[in-house]
Tab-separated table of C-alpha atoms in Angstrom:
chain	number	residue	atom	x	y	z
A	1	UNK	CA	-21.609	0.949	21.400
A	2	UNK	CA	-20.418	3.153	18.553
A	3	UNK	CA	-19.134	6.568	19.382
A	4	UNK	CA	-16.578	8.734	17.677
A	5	UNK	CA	-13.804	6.573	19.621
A	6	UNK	CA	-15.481	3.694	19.221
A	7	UNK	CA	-16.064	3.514	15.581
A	8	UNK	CA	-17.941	0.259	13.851
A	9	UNK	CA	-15.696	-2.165	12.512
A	10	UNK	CA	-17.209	-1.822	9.349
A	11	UNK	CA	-19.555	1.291	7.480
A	12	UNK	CA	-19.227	-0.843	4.341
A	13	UNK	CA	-21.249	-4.009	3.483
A	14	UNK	CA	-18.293	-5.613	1.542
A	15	UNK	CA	-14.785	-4.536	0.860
A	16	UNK	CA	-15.976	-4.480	-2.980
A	17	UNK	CA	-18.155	-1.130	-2.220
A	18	UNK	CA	-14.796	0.753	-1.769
A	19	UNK	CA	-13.861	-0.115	-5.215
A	20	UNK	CA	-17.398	0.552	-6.651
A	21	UNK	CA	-17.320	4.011	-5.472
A	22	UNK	CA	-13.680	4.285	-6.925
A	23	UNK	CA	-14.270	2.516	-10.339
A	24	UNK	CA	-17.279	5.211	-10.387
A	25	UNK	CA	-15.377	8.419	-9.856
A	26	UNK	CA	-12.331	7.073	-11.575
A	27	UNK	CA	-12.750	8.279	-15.607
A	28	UNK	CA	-13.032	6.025	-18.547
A	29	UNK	CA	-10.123	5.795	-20.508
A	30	UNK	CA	-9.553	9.173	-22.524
A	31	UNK	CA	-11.213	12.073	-20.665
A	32	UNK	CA	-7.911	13.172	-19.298
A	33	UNK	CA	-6.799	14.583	-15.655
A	34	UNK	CA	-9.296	17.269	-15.353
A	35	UNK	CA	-11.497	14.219	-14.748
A	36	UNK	CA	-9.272	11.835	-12.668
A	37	UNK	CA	-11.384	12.034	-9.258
A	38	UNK	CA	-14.948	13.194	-9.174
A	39	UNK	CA	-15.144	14.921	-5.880
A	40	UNK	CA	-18.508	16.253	-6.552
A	41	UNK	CA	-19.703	13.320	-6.877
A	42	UNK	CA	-22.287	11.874	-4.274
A	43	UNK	CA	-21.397	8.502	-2.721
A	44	UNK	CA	-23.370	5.955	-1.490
A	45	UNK	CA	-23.679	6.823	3.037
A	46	UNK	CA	-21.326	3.570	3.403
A	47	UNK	CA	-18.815	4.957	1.214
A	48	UNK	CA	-19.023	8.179	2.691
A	49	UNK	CA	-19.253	6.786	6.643
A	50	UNK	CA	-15.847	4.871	5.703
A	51	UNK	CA	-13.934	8.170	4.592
A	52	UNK	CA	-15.028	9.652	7.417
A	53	UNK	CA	-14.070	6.777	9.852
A	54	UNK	CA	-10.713	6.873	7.627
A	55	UNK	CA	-9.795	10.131	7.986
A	56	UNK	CA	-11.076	10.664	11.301
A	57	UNK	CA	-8.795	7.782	12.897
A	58	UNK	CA	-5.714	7.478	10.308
A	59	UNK	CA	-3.177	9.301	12.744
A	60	UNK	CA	0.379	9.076	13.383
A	61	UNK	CA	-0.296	7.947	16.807
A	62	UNK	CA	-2.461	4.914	15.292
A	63	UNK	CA	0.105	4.026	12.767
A	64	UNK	CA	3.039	3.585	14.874
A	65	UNK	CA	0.564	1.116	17.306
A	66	UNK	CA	-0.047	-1.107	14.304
A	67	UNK	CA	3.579	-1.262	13.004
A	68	UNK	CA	4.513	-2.264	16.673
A	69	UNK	CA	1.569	-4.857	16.651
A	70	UNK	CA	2.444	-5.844	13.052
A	71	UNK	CA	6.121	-5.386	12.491
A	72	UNK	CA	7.286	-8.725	14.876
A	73	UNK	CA	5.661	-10.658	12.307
A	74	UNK	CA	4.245	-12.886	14.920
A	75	UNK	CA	0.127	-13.634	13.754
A	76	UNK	CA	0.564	-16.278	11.164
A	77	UNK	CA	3.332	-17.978	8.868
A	78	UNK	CA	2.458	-18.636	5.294
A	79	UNK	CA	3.568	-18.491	2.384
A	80	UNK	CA	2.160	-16.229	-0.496
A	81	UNK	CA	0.103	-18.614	-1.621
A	82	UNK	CA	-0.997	-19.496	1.510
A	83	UNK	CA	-1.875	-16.014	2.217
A	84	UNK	CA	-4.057	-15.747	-1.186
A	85	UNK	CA	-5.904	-18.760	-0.357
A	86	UNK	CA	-6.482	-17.440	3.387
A	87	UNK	CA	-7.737	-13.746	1.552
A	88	UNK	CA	-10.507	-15.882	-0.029
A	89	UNK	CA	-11.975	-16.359	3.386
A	90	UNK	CA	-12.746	-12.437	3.036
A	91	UNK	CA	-14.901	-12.354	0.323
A	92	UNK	CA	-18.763	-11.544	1.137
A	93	UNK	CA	-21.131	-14.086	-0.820
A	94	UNK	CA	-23.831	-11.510	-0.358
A	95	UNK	CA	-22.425	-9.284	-2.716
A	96	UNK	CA	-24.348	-9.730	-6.136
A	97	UNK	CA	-21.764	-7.717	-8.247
A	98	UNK	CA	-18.814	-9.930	-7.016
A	99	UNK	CA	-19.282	-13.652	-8.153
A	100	UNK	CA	-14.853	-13.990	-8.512
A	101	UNK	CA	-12.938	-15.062	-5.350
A	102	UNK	CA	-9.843	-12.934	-4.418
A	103	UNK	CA	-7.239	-15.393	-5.493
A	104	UNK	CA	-9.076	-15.482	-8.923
A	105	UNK	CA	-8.838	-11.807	-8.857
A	106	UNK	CA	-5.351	-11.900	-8.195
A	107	UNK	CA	-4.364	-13.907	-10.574
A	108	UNK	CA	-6.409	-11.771	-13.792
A	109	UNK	CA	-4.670	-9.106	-12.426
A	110	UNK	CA	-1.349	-10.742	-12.718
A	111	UNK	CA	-1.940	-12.081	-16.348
A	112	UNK	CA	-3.482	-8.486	-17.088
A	113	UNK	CA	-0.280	-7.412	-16.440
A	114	UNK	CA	1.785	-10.097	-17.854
A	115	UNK	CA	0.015	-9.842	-21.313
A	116	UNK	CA	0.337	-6.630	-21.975
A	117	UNK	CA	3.927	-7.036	-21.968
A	118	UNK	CA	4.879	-5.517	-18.258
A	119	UNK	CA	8.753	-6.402	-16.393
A	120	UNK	CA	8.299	-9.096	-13.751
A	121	UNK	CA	8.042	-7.211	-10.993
A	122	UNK	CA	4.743	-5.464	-11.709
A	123	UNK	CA	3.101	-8.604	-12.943
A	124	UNK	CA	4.235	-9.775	-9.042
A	125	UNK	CA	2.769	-6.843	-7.714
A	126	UNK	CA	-0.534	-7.141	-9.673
A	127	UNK	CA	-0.472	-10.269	-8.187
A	128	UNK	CA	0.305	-9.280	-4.680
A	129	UNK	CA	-1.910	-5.433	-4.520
A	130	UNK	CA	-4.914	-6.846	-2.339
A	131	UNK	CA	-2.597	-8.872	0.220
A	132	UNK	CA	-3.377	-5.993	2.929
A	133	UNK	CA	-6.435	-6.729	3.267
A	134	UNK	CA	-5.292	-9.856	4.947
A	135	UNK	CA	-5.082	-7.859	7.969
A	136	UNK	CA	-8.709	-7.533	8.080
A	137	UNK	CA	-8.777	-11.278	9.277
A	138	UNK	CA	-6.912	-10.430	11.889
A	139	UNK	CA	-9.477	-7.748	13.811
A	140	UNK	CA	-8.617	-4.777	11.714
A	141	UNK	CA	-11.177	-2.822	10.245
A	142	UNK	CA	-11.897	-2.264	6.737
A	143	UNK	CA	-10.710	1.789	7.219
A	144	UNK	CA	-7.779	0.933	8.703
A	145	UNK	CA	-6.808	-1.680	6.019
A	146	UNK	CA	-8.624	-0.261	2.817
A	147	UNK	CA	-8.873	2.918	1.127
A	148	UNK	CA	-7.080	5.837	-0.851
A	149	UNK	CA	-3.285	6.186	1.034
A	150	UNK	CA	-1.972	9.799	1.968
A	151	UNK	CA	0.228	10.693	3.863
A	152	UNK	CA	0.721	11.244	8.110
A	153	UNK	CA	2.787	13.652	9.893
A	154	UNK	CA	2.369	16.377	7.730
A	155	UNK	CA	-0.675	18.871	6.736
A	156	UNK	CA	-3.765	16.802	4.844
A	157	UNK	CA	-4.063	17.717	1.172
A	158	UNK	CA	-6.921	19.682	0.080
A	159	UNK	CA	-7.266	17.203	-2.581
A	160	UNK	CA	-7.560	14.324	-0.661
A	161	UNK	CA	-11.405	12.909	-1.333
A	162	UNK	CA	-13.507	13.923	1.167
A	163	UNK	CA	-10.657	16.162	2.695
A	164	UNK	CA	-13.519	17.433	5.385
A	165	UNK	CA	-13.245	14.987	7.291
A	166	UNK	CA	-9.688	15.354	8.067
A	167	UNK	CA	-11.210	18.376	10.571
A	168	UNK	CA	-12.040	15.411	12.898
A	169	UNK	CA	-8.410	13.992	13.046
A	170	UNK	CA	-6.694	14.769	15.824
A	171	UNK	CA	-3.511	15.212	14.127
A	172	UNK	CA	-4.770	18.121	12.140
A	173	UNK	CA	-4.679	19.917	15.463
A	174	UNK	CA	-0.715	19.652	16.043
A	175	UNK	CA	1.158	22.538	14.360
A	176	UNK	CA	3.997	20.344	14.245
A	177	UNK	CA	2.437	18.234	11.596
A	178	UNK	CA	1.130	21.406	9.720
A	179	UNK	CA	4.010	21.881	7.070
């Protein structure tokens, strides 16, 4: 049953809808910062239901229970490879504006990057910037493995999309995290 501490696994159909609603309040190339994030903008529910599942359950508290479940390093051994391969078991078939596996993904990214004359180590991470969502294979939800990062501990931006939200996390509530 879904309740506010039970929260569905997933608002979104696909991981892809994130990144619709992104590439769609991100600016085309030239209209400057005074356009970077469209807050005003109205996203589709799913989009909306994940921010609020986000920023609702993204607490300090939840954070330090994954890097204790995470951190031993214990749920699989690959290699990188292995673990871009394995991502391709994530994509959703269903979704009509995504016909590219992950790994092909990937790798455009990578030779994006390479091409236009990057160092090394970005082409690696352009190669590398999706892995995370591996940990969707292993239970997690898609708002606790996708999705804009900000930080915990401390007050929540006002800038943060859909900051609103953020009235429904517990950690708002603790003045120590209020600086």
């Amino acid at each position: 049953m879904v309740t506010p501490d039970n929260p569905p696994a997933s608002p979104l159909q696909d991981l892809d809808e994130w990144e619709d609603d992104l590439l769609r309040r991100y600016p085309k190339e030239g209209e400057g910062n005074r356009k970077f994030r469209d807050y005003e903008s109205e996203a589709r529910p799913g989009v909306r239901e994940f921010y609020r599942l986000n920023h609702r359950h993204q607490t300090m508290e939840f954070v330090q229970e994954k890097r204790a479940e995470y951190l031993p390093l214990n749920k699989r051994r690959m290699t990188v490879w292995e673990a871009l391969e394995y991502l391709n078991t994530l994509v959703d078939d269903s979704d009509p504006d995504i016909d590219l596996p992950q790994i092909e993904h990937l790798l455009q990214t990578a030779e994006a990057i390479r091409r236009d004359g990057h160092p090394r180590w970005f082409i690696l991470t352009g190669l590398i910037h999706d892995l995370g969502k591996i940990l969707c294979l292993f239970g997690e939800p898609q708002w606790a493995v996708v999705g804009d990062t900000f930080p915990l501990g401390c007050r929540f931006s006002e800038k943060i999309v859909y900051h609103e939200f953020f009235a429904d996390n517990p950690d708002s509530a603790r003045p120590d995290y209020a600086s």
